[in-house]
Short mmCIF file of C-alpha atoms in Angstrom, two decimals:
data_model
loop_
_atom_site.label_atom_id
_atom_site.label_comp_id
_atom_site.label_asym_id
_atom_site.label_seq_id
_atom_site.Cartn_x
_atom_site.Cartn_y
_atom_site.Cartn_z
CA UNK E 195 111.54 88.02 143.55
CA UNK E 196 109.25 90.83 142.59
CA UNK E 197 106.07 90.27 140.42
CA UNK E 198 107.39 91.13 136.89
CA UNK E 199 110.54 88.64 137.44
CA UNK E 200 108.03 86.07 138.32
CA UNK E 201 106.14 86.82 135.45
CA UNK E 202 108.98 86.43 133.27
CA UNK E 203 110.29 82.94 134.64
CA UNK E 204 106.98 82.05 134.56
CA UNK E 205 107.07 82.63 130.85
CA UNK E 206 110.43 81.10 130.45
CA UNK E 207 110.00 77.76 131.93
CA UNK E 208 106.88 78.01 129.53
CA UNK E 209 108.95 78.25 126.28
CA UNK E 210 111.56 75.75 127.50
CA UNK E 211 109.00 73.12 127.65
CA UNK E 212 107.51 73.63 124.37
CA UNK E 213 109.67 72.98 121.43
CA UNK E 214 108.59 75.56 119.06
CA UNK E 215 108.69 78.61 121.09
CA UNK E 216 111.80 76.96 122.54
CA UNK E 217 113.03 76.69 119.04
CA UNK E 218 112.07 80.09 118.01
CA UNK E 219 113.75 81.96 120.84
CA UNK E 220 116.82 79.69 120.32
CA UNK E 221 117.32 81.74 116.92
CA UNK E 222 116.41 85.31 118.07
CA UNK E 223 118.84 84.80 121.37
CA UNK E 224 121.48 83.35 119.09
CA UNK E 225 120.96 86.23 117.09
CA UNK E 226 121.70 88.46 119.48
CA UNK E 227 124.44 87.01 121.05
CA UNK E 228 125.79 86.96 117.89
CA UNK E 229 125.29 90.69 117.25
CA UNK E 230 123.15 90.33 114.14
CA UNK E 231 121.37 93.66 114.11
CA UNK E 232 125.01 95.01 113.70
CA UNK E 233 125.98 92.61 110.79
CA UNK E 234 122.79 93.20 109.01
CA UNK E 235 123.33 97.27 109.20
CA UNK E 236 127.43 96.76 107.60
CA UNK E 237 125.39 94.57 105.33
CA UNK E 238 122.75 97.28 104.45
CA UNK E 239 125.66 99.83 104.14
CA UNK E 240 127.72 98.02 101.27
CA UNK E 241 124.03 96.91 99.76
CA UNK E 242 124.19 100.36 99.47
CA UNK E 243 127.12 101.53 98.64
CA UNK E 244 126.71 99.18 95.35
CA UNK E 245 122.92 99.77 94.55
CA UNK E 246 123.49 103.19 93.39
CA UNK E 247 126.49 102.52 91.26
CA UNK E 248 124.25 100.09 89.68
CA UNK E 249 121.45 102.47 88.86
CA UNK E 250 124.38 104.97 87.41
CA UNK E 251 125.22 102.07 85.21
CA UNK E 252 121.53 101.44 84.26
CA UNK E 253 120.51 104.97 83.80
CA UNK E 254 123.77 105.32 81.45
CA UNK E 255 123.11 102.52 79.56
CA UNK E 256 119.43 103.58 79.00
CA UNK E 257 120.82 107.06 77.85
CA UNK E 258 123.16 104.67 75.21
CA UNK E 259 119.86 102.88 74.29
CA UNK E 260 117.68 105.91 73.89
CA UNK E 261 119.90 107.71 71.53
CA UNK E 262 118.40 107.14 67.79
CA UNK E 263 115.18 105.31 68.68
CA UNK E 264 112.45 106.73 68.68
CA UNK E 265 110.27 103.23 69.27
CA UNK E 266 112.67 102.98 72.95
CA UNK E 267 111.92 106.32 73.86
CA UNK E 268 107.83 105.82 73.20
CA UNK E 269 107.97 102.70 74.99
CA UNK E 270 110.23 104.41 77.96
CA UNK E 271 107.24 107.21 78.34
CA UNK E 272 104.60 105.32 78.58
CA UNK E 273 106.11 102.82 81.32
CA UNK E 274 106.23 102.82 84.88
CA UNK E 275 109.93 104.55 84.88
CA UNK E 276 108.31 108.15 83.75
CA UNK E 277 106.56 108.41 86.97
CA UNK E 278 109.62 107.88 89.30
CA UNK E 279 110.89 111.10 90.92
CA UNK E 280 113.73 112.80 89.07
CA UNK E 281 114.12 110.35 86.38
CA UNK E 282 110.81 110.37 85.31
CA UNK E 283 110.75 114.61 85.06
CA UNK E 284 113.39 114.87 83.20
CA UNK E 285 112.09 112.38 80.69
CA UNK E 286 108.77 113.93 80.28
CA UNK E 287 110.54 117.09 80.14
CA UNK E 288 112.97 115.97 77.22
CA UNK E 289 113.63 112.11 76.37
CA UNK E 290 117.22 113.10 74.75
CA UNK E 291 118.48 114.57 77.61
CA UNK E 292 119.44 111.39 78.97
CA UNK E 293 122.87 110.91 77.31
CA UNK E 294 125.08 107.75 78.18
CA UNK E 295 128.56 109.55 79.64
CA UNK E 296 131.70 107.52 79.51
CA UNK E 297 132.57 109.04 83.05
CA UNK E 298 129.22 108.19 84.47
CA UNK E 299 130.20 104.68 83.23
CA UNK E 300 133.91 104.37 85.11
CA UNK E 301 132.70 105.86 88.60
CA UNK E 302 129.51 103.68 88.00
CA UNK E 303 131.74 100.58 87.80
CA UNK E 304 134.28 101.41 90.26
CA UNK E 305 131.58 102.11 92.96
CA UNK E 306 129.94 99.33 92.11
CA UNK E 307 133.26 96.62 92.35
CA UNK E 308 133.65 98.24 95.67
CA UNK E 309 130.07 98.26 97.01
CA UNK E 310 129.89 94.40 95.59
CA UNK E 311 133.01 93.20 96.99
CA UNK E 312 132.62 95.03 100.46
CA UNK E 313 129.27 92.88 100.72
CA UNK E 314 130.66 89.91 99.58
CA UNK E 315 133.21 89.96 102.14
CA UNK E 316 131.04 91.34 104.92
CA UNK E 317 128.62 88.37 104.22
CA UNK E 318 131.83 86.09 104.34
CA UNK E 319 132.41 87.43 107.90
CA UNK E 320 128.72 87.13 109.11
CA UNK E 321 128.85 83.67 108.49
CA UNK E 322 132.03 82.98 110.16
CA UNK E 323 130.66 84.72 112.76
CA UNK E 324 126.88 83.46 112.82
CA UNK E 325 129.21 79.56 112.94
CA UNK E 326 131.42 80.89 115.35
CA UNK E 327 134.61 79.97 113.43
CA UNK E 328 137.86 80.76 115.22
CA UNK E 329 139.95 83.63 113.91
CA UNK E 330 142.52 81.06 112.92
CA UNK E 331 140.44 78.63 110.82
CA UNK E 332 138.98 81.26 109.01
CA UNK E 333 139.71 81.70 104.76
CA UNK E 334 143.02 84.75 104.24
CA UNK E 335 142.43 87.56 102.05
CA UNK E 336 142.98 85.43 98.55
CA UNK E 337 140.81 82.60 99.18
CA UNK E 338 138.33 85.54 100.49
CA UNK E 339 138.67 87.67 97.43
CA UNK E 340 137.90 84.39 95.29
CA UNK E 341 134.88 83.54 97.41
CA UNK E 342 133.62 87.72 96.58
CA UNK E 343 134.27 87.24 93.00
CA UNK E 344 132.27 83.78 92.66
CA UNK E 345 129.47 85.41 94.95
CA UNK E 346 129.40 88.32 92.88
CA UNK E 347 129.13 86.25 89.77
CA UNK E 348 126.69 83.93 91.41
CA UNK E 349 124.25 86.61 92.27
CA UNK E 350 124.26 88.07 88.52
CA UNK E 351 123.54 84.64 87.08
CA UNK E 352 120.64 83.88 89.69
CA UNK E 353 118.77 87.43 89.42
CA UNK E 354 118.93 87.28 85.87
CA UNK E 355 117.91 83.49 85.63
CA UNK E 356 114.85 84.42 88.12
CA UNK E 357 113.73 87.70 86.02
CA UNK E 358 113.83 85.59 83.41
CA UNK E 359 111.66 83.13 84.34
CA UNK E 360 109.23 85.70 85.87
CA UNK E 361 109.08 87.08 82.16
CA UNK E 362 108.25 84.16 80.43
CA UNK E 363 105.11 83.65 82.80
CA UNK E 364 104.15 87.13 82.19
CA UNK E 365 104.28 87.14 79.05
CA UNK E 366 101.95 83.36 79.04
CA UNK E 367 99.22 86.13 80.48
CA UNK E 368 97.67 88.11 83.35
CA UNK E 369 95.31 86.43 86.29
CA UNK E 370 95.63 84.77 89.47
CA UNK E 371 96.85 81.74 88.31
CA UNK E 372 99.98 83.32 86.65
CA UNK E 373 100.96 85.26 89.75
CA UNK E 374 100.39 82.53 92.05
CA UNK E 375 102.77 80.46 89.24
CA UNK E 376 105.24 83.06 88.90
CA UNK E 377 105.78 83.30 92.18
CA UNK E 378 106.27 79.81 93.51
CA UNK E 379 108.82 79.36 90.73
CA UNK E 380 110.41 82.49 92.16
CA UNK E 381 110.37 81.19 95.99
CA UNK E 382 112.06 78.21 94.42
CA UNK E 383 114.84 79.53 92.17
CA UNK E 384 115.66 82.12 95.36
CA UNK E 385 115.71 79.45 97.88
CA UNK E 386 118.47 77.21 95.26
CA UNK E 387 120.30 80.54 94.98
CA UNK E 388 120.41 81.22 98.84
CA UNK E 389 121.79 77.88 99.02
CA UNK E 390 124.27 78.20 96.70
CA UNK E 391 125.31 81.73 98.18
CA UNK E 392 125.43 80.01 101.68
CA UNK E 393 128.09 77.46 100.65
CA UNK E 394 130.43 79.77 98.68
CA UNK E 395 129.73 82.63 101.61
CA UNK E 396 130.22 79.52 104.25
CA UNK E 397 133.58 78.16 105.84
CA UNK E 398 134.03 74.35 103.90
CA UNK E 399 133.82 72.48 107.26
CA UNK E 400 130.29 73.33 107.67
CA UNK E 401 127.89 70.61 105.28
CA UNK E 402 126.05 72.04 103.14
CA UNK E 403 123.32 69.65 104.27
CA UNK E 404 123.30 72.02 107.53
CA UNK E 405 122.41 74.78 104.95
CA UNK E 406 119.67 73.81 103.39
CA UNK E 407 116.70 74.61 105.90
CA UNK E 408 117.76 78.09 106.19
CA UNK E 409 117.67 78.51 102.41
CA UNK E 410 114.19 76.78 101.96
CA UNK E 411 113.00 79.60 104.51
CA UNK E 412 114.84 82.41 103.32
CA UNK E 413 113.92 81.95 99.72
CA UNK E 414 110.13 82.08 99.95
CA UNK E 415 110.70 85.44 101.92
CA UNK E 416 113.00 87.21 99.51
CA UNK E 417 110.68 86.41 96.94
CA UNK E 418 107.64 87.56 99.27
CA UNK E 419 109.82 90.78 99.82
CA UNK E 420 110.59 91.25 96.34
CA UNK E 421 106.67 91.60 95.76
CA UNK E 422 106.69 93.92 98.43
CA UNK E 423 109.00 96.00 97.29
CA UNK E 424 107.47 96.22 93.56
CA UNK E 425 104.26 96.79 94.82
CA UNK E 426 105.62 99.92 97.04
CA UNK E 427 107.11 101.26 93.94
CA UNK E 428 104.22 100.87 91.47
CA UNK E 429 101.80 102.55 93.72
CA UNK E 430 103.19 104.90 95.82
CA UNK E 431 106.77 106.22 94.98
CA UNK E 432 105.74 106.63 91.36
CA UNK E 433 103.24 109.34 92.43
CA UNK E 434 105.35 110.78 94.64
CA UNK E 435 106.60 114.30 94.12
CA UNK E 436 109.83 115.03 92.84
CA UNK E 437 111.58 116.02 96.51
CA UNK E 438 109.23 113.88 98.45
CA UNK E 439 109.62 111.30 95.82
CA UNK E 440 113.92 111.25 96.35
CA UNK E 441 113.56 111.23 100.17
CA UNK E 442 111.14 107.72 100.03
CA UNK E 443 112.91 106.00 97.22
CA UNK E 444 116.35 106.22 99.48
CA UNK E 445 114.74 105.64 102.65
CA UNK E 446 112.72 103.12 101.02
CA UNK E 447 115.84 101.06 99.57
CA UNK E 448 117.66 101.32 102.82
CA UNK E 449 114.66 99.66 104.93
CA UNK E 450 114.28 97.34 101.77
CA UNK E 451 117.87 96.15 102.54
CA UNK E 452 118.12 96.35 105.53
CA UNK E 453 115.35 93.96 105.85
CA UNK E 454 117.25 91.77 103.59
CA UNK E 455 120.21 91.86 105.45
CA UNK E 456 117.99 90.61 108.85
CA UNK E 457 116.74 87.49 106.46
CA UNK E 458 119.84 86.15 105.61
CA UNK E 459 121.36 86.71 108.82
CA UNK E 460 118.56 85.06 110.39
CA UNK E 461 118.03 82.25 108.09
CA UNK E 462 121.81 81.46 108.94
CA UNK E 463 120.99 81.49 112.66
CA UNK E 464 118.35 79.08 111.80
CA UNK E 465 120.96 76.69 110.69
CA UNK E 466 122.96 76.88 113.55
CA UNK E 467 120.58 76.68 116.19
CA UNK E 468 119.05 73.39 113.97
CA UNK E 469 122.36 72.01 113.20
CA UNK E 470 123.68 72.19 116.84
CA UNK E 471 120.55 71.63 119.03
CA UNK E 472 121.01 74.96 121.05
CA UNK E 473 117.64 75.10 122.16
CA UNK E 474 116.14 75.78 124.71
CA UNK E 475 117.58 78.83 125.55
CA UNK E 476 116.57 80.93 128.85
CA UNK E 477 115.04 84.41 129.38
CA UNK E 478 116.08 85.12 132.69
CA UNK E 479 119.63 83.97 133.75
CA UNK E 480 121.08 82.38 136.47
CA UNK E 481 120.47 79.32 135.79
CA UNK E 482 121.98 78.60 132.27
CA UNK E 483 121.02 75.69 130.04
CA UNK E 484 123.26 73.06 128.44
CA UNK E 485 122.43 75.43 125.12
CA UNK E 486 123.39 78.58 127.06
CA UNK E 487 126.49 77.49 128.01
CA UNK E 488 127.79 75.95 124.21
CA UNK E 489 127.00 79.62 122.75
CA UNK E 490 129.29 81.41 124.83
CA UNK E 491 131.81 78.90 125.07
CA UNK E 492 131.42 79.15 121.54
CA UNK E 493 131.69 82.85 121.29
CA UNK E 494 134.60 83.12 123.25
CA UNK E 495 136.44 80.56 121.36
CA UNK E 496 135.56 82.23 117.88
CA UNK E 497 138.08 84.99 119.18
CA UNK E 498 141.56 83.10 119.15
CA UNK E 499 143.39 84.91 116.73
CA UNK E 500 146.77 82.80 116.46
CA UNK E 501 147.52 79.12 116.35
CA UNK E 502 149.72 79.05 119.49
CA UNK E 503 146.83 80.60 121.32
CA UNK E 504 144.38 78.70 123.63
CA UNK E 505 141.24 79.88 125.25
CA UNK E 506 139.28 78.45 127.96
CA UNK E 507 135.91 78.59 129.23
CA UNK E 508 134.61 77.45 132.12
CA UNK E 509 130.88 78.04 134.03
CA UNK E 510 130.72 77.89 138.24
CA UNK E 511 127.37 78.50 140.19
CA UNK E 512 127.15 81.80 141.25
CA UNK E 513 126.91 82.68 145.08
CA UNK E 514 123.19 83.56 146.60
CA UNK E 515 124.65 86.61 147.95
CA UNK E 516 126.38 89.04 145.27
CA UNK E 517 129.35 90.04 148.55
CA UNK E 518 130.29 86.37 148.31
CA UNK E 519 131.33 86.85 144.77
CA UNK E 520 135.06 85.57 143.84
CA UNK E 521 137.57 88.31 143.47
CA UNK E 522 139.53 88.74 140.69
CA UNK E 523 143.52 89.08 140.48
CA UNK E 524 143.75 92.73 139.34
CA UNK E 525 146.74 91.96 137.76
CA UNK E 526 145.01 89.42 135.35
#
């Protein structure tokens, strides 16, 4: 055993004994095992995929709203919007020329029902996956579909219930006090919604007691995230120039997703690593733990496919000398 290995099993047995760091690796190796980086990135790309169609729809509608008032358009140039790259130049340049379009409309819908329901049913199977639900106790496509559309509905009602509520302290007036207010009612309406996502999102034999730490977690941190994210804008992209200013808004809203991808998927592995006790987990392997082993026996029985099928997973101490390993039937 060279120095670095000893180093490392030195700082293993360290986290095994204490509870929290025990705890905390429990949820990044689940994580892992689980493939999360992966799920968060098809995550990020249907986030995508519906975020623009969404700001087609916006930008159309504002276009419909602009037309014949002349109070809208004052209010439009003197906001925050004028200094955003490429929307803000051409509305300096000429408020009319943004014109709602009935076509802008239909592709702004149609990418948006597919971005939304791609990430409603990629969320469906992160879960299943993050609870390592066999392929054959998993919802079909119907049940699935009605999951998206309640999801989908969900979300709408919650983001406009929490701007909401964020305007009506703004509007009560500006200091600490109102910020500090605003936001706490914002960590609490996003940690209700996350756990109202997580059940629809979640197989039914999971309790939704065993979702409710995750979403007390996760819901501070979108809103903390949120506030990121609006300062970022305010201060920097709105300044931006008009090339430079594209390049960081899309990069911008792809990190900005991405890292909300990684929350969820994480406060979900915080679930499952509470819910099942699958701590502590080791660094450097052979030996396994008792938690060690129920992942993997758990992965490998999330991937029976058919009813008739069985899988089987057993552990056996491996040999001190790697030429004493057992060898396999190639036929097998």
């Amino acid at each position: 055993m060279n120095g670095a290995e000893r180093a490392l099993r030195g700082v293993d047995r360290w986290q095994q004994r204490h509870a929290p760091a025990a705890f905390t690796f429990g949820v990044v190796k689940k994580y892992g095992d689980d493939r999360g980086g992966h799920l968060a990135a098809l995550i990020t790309y249907y986030g995508f995929a519906a975020l623009f169609p969404l700001l087609l729809l916006l930008t159309t509608a504002l276009g419909f709203a602009l037309r014949g008032n002349p109070q809208l358009q004052h209010d439009v140039l003197n906001s925050a919007l004028a200094d955003f790259p490429i929307i803000g130049d051409q509305l300096r340049g000429n408020v009319h020329s943004l014109q709602g379009n009935a076509l802008a409309v239909t592709a702004g819908c149609l990418g948006l029902l597919y971005g939304s329901l791609g990430i409603a049913q990629t969320l469906q199977f992160a879960m299943a996956q993050v609870w390592n639900i066999p392929g054959t106790r998993r919802p079909g496509y119907l049940p699935r579909l009605a999951r998206s559309l309640l999801l989908i509905t969900t979300l709408g009602l919650g983001l406009l219930l929490t701007s909401t509520a964020t305007g009506l302290l703004a509007t009560t007036g500006r200091g600490p006090v109102t910020t500090v207010l605003g936001l706490l009612a914002s960590a609490v309406l996003n940690s209700g919604l996350y756990l109202i996502c997580f059940r629809i999102l979640t197989p039914s034999q999971v309790h939704w007691r065993r979702l409710l730490p995750g979403s007390l977690i996760a819901g501070p941190a979108w809103t903390l995230l949120q506030a990121c994210g609006g300062v970022l804008i305010a201060h920097e992209l709105r300044h931006s120039t008009q090339v430079y200013g594209l390049f960081a808004t899309v990069l911008g809203l792809l990190w900005w997703i991405y890292l909300g991808a990684q929350l969820t998927v994480y406060a979900s592995e915080f679930n499952v690593v509470r819910a099942r006790r699958l701590w502590p987990r080791t660094v450097m392997q052979p030996p396994l733990t008792e938690a060690d082993k129920e992942v993997l026996d758990a992965v490998a029985e999330q991937e029976r496919r058919r009813p008739e099928q069985s899988v089987h997973s057993h552990f056996h101490t491996p040999p001190s000398d790697p030429r004493e390993q057992p060898q396999q039937d190639p036929g097998r």
